[in-house]
XYZ file of C-alpha atoms in Angstrom:
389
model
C 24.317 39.632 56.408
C 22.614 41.747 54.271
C 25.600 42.076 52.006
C 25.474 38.228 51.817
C 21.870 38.193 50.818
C 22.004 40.810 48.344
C 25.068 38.812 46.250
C 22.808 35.606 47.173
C 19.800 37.714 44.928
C 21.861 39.092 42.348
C 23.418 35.455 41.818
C 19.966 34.039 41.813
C 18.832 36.601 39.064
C 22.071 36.192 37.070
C 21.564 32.195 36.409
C 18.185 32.727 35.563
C 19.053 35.506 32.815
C 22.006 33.160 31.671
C 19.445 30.078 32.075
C 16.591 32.250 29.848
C 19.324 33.229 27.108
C 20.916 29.346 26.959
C 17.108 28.572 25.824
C 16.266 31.428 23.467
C 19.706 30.626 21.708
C 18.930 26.642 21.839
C 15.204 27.421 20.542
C 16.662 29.381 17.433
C 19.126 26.806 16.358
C 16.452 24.250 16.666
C 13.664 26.339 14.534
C 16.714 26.973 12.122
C 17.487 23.226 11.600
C 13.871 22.518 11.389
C 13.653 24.877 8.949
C 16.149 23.824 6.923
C 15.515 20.288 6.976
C 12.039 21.180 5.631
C 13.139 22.821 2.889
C 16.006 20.290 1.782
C 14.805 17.284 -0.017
C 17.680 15.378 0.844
C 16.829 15.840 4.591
C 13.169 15.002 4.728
C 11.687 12.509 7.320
C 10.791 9.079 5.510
C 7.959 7.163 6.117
C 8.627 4.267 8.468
C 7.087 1.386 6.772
C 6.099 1.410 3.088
C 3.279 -0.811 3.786
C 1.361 0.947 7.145
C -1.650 2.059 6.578
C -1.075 5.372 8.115
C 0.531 6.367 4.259
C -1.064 6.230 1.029
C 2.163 5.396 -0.982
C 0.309 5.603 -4.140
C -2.409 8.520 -3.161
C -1.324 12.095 -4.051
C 0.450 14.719 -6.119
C 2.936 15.809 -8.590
C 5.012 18.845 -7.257
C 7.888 20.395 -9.229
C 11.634 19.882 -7.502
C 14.316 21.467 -8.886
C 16.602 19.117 -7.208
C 15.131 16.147 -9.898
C 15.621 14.119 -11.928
C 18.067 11.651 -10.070
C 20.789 11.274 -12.902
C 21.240 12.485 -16.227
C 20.760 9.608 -19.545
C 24.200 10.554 -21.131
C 26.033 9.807 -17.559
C 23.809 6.201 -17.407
C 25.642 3.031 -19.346
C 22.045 1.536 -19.357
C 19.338 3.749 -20.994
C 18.096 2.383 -24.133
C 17.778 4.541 -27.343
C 14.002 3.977 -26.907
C 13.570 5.748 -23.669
C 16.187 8.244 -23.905
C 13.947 11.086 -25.195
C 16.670 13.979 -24.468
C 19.375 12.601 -27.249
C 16.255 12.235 -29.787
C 15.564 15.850 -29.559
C 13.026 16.459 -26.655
C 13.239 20.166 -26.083
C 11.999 20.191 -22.975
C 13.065 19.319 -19.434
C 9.899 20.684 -17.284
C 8.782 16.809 -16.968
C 12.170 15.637 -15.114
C 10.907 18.018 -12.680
C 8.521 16.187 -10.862
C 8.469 14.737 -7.713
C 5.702 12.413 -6.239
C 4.057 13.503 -2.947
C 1.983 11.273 -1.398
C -0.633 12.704 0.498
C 0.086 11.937 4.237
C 3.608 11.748 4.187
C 7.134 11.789 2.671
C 9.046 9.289 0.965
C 12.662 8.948 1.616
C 14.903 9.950 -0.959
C 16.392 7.201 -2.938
C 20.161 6.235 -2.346
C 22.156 4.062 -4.204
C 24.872 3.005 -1.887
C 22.263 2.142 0.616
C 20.426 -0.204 -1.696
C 23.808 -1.514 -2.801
C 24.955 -2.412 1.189
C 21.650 -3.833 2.134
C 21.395 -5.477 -1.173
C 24.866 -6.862 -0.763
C 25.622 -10.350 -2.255
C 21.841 -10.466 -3.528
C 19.708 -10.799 -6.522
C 17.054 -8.715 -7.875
C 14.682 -9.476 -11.387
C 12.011 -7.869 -12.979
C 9.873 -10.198 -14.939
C 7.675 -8.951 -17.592
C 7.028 -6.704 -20.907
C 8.923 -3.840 -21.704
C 7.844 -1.805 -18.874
C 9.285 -4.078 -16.856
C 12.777 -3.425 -18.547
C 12.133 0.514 -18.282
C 12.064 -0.205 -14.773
C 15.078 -1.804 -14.728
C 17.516 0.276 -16.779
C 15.876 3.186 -14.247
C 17.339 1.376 -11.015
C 20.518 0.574 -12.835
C 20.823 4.306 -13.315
C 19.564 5.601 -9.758
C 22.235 3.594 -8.573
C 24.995 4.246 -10.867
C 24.547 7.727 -10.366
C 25.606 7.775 -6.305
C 28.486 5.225 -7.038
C 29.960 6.448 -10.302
C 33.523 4.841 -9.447
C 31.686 0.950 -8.795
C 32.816 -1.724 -11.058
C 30.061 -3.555 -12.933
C 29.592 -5.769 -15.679
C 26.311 -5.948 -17.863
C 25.093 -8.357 -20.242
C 22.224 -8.116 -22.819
C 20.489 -11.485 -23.575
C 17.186 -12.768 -24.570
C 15.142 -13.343 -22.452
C 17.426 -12.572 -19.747
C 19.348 -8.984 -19.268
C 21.336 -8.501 -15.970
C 23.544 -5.587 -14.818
C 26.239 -6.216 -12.106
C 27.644 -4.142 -9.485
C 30.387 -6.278 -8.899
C 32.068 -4.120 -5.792
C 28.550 -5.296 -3.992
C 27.723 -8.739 -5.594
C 24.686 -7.045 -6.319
C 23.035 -8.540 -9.881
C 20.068 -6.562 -11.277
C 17.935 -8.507 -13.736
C 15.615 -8.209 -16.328
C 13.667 -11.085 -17.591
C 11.267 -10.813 -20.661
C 8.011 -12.712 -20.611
C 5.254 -10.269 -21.516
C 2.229 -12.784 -20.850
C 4.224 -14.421 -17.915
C 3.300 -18.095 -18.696
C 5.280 -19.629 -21.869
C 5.061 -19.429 -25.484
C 5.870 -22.437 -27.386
C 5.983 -23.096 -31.155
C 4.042 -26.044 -32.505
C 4.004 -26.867 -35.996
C 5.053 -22.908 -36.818
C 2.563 -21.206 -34.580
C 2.844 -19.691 -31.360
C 1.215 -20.835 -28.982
C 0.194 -18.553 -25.741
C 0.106 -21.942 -23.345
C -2.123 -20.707 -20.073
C -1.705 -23.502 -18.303
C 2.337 -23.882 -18.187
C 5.002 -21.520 -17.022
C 7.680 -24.220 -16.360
C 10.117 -22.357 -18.812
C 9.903 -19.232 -18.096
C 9.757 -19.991 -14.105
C 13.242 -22.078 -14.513
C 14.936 -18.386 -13.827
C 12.891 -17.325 -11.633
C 14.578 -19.751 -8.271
C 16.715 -18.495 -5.693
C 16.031 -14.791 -6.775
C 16.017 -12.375 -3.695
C 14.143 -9.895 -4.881
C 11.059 -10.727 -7.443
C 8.993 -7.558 -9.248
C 6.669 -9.014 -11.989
C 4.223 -7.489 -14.173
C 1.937 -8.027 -17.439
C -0.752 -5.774 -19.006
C -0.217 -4.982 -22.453
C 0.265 -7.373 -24.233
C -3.022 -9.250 -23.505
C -5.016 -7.001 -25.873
C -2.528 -6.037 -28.614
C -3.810 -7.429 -31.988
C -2.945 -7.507 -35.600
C 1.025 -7.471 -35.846
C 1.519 -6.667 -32.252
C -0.299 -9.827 -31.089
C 2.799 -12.055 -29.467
C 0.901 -15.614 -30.157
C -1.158 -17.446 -32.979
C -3.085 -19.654 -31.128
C -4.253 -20.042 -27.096
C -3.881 -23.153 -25.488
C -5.329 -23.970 -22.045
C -7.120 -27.176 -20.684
C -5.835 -29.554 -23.277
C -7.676 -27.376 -26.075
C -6.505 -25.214 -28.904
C -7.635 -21.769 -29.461
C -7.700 -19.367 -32.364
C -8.524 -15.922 -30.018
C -10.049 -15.770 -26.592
C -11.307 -13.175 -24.841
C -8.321 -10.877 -23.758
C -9.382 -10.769 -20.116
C -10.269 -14.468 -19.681
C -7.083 -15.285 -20.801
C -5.271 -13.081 -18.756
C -6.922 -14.019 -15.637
C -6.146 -17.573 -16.432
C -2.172 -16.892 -17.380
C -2.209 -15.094 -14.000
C -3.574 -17.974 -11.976
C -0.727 -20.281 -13.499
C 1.490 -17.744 -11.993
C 0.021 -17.543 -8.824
C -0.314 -21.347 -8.255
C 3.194 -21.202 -9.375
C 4.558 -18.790 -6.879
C 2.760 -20.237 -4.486
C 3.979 -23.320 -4.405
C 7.774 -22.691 -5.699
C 8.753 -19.336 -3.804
C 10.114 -19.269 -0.196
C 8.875 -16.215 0.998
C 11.192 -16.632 4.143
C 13.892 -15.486 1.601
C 12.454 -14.043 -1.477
C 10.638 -10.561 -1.376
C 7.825 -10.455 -3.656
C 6.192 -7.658 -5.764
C 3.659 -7.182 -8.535
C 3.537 -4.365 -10.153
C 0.360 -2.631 -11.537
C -0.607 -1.735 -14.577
C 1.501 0.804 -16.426
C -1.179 3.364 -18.834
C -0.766 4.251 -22.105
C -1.695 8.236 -23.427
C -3.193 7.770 -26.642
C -6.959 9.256 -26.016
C -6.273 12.673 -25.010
C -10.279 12.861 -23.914
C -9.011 10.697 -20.938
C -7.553 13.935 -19.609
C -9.078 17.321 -21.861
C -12.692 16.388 -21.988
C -14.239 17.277 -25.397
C -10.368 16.995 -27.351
C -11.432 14.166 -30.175
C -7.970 13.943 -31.712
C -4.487 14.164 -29.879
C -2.149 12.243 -27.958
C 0.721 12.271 -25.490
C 2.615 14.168 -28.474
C 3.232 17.960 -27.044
C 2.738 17.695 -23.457
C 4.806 18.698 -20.723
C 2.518 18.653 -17.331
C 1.131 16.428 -15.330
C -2.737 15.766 -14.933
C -3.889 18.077 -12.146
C -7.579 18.428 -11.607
C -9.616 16.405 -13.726
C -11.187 12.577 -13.057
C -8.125 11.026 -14.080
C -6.665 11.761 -10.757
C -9.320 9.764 -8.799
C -10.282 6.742 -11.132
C -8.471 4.800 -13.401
C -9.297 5.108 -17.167
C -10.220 3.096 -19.880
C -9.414 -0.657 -19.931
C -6.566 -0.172 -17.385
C -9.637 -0.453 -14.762
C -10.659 -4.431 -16.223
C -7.075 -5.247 -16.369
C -6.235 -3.668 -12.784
C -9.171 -5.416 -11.359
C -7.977 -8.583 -12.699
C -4.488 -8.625 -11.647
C -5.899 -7.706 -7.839
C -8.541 -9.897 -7.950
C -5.769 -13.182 -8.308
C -3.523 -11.618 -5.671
C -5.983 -11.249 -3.094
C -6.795 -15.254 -3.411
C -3.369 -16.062 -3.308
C -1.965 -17.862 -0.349
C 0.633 -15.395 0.063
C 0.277 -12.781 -2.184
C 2.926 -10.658 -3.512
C 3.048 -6.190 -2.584
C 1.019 -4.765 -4.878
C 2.619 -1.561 -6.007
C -0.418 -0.198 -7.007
C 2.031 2.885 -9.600
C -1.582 3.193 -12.432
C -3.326 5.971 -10.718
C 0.181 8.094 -10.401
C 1.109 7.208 -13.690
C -1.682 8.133 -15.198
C -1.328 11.674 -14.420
C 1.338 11.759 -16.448
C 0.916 12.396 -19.640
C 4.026 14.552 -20.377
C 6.074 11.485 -19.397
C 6.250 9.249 -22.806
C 8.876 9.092 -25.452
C 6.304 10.353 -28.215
C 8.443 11.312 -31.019
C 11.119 11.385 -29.294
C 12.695 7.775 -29.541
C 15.544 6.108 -30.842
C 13.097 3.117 -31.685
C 11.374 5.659 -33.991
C 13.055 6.310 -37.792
C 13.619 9.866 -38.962
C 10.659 10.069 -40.818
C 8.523 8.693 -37.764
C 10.058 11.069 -35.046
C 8.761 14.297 -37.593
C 5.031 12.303 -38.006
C 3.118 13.174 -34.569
C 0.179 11.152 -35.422
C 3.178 8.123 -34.743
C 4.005 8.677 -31.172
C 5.103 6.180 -28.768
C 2.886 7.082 -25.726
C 2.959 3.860 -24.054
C 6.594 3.801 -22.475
C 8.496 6.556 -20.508
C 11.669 8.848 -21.058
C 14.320 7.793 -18.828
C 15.401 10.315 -16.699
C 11.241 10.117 -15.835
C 8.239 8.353 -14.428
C 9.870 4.723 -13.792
C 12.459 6.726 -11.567
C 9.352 6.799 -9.187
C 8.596 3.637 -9.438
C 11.856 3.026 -8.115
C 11.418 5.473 -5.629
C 8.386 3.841 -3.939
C 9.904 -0.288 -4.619
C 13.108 1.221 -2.610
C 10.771 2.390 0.541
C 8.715 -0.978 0.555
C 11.838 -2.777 0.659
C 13.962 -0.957 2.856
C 11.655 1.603 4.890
């Protein structure tokens, strides 16, 4: 008996040992994953809604990632001469560094085939000004880049651009209409017409997808202005007030969308207002002269990083003040604030739009769009998780 016992005890003591070890070993391997997954970007946790209001998409920081950017502009069949800022000599590369953190949580990283499979046998179109199309080349080449073998099929038209992936049925479109509502030529002029969108909305059915935007172009003047004359309410204008007549142009749209798009099947997004870099006292207080031209950081710690600047305030008010009356208003990706921090991002003198003797002349930079590999690649990032996440 008391042989019996004492194997009984030394059994007892042996499973627990083997039982204590089992868990030590299991804890370590679990710590190590964890630990690893941490420090992988291509293994963080995503959000799981773009929308809940448990994450501040659009509230938070720049931190540097060596594993960006997302492709490379000589491997993309998309990129414009205008936005491809490494072929026209940029020197630097710190800027394709940066990743987007917002503040309260992670945002999945972007993948190509999966937009392509859920996307499958759809339609997506950015309406709007040229920002609009640097958002779209971007997705083109996020995609392209994690199916390099696809077959697609791209086609450059005014006003419509589209870019198939033809393995998917997937179309990708960009349609220009800077002011949204038409422009129509009467007796030579151009005429901005407020009221009427009928032309430009005859794309704009059965779309699956919809991301629209308009900003600029409301206050260019001189040779940038797009119009000659203003018509709304039966009455001819010579210049209106650039506000009034974008809040006007956008309430066309809105009744429009309203009552023409089924949001049972058509997702719907408007995008925010994209900044421009030309007062460089908007981020180094006391600088009087300056521009975008020679920067390569992000905005860190200064009031750009918690207000918006300048007139993109009036014209962000605007654009949310007509959503929120909608009857089903569109997402709002709200990209200004984020944006505006960077101020390395831009093209400056390093364009294809720019001649030879431009791209030497600082004073004659091109701070309004972005370099592609760059900023719109976030955009994407952040229309990807509202869709999908």
């Amino acid at each position: 008996m008391v042989l019996l016992s004492s194997l009984s005890s030394s059994s007892t003591i042996l499973c627990l040992l083997l039982l204590v070890q089992f868990y030590v070993a299991l804890s370590v391997i679990l710590l190590r994953n964890h630990h690893n997954n941490n420090n992988n970007p291509n293994h963080r946790n995503p959000i799981l809604q773009g929308n809940q209001t448990s994450c501040s998409l659009f509230k938070g920081s720049w931190v540097y990632d060596e594993t960006y950017p997302f492709y490379q502009s000589a491997s993309c069949p998309a990129v414009d001469s205008q936005f491809n800022c490494q072929l026209y000599g940029r020197p630097d590369t710190e800027y394709l560094k940066y990743r987007w953190k917002p503040a309260n949580c992670e945002l999945p990283r972007f993948n190509g085939l999966e937009f392509l499979l859920k996307m499958k046998g759809k339609t997506v179109m950015f309406v709007g000004d040229s920002l609009g199309r640097d958002q779209w080349e971007s997705l083109i080449c996020m995609i392209s880049a994690d199916v390099p073998k696809a077959q697609t099929q791209m086609s450059r038209l005014y006003p419509i651009s589209t870019f198939k992936f033809l393995d998917y049925g997937v179309a990708i479109s960009y349609y220009k209409a800077p002011y949204l509502v038409d422009i129509d030529t009467v007796q030579g002029k151009r005429v901005l017409k407020l009221d009427d969108i009928r032309g430009n909305a005859n794309a704009w059915h059965g779309v699956d997808v919809l991301s629209f935007n308009t900003g600029h172009w409301w206050t260019h003047k001189g040779p940038l202005q797009g119009w000659d004359n203003v018509e709304t309410g039966g009455t001819m204008y010579e210049d209106m007030d650039p506000l009034m007549a974008m809040e006007k142009g956008l309430r066309t749209w809105a009744r429009w969308v309203d009552a023409n798009i089924d949001r049972s099947r058509t997702r719907l997004f408007f995008q925010g207002i994209s900044p421009t870099h030309y007062n460089p006292s908007e981020w180094n207080v006391g600088a009087s002269t300056g521009s975008c031209y020679g920067e390569t950081i992000p905005v860190t710690t200064t009031p750009m990083t918690s207000t918006y600047p300048g007139p993109d305030l009036d014209q962000s008010n605007v654009i949310q003040k007509v959503i929120r009356e909608m009857d089903d208003p569109p997402f709002f990706l709200d990209i200004t604030l984020l944006s505006t921090m960077r101020k390395d991002a831009h093209p400056s003198i390093y364009s294809g739009d720019l001649n030879s003797q431009q791209r030497i002349n600082p004073n004659k930079p091109d701070c309004s769009h972005w370099c592609l590999p760059g900023l719109p690649d976030t955009w994407n990032q952040l229309f990807y998780t509202v869709l999908f996440y």
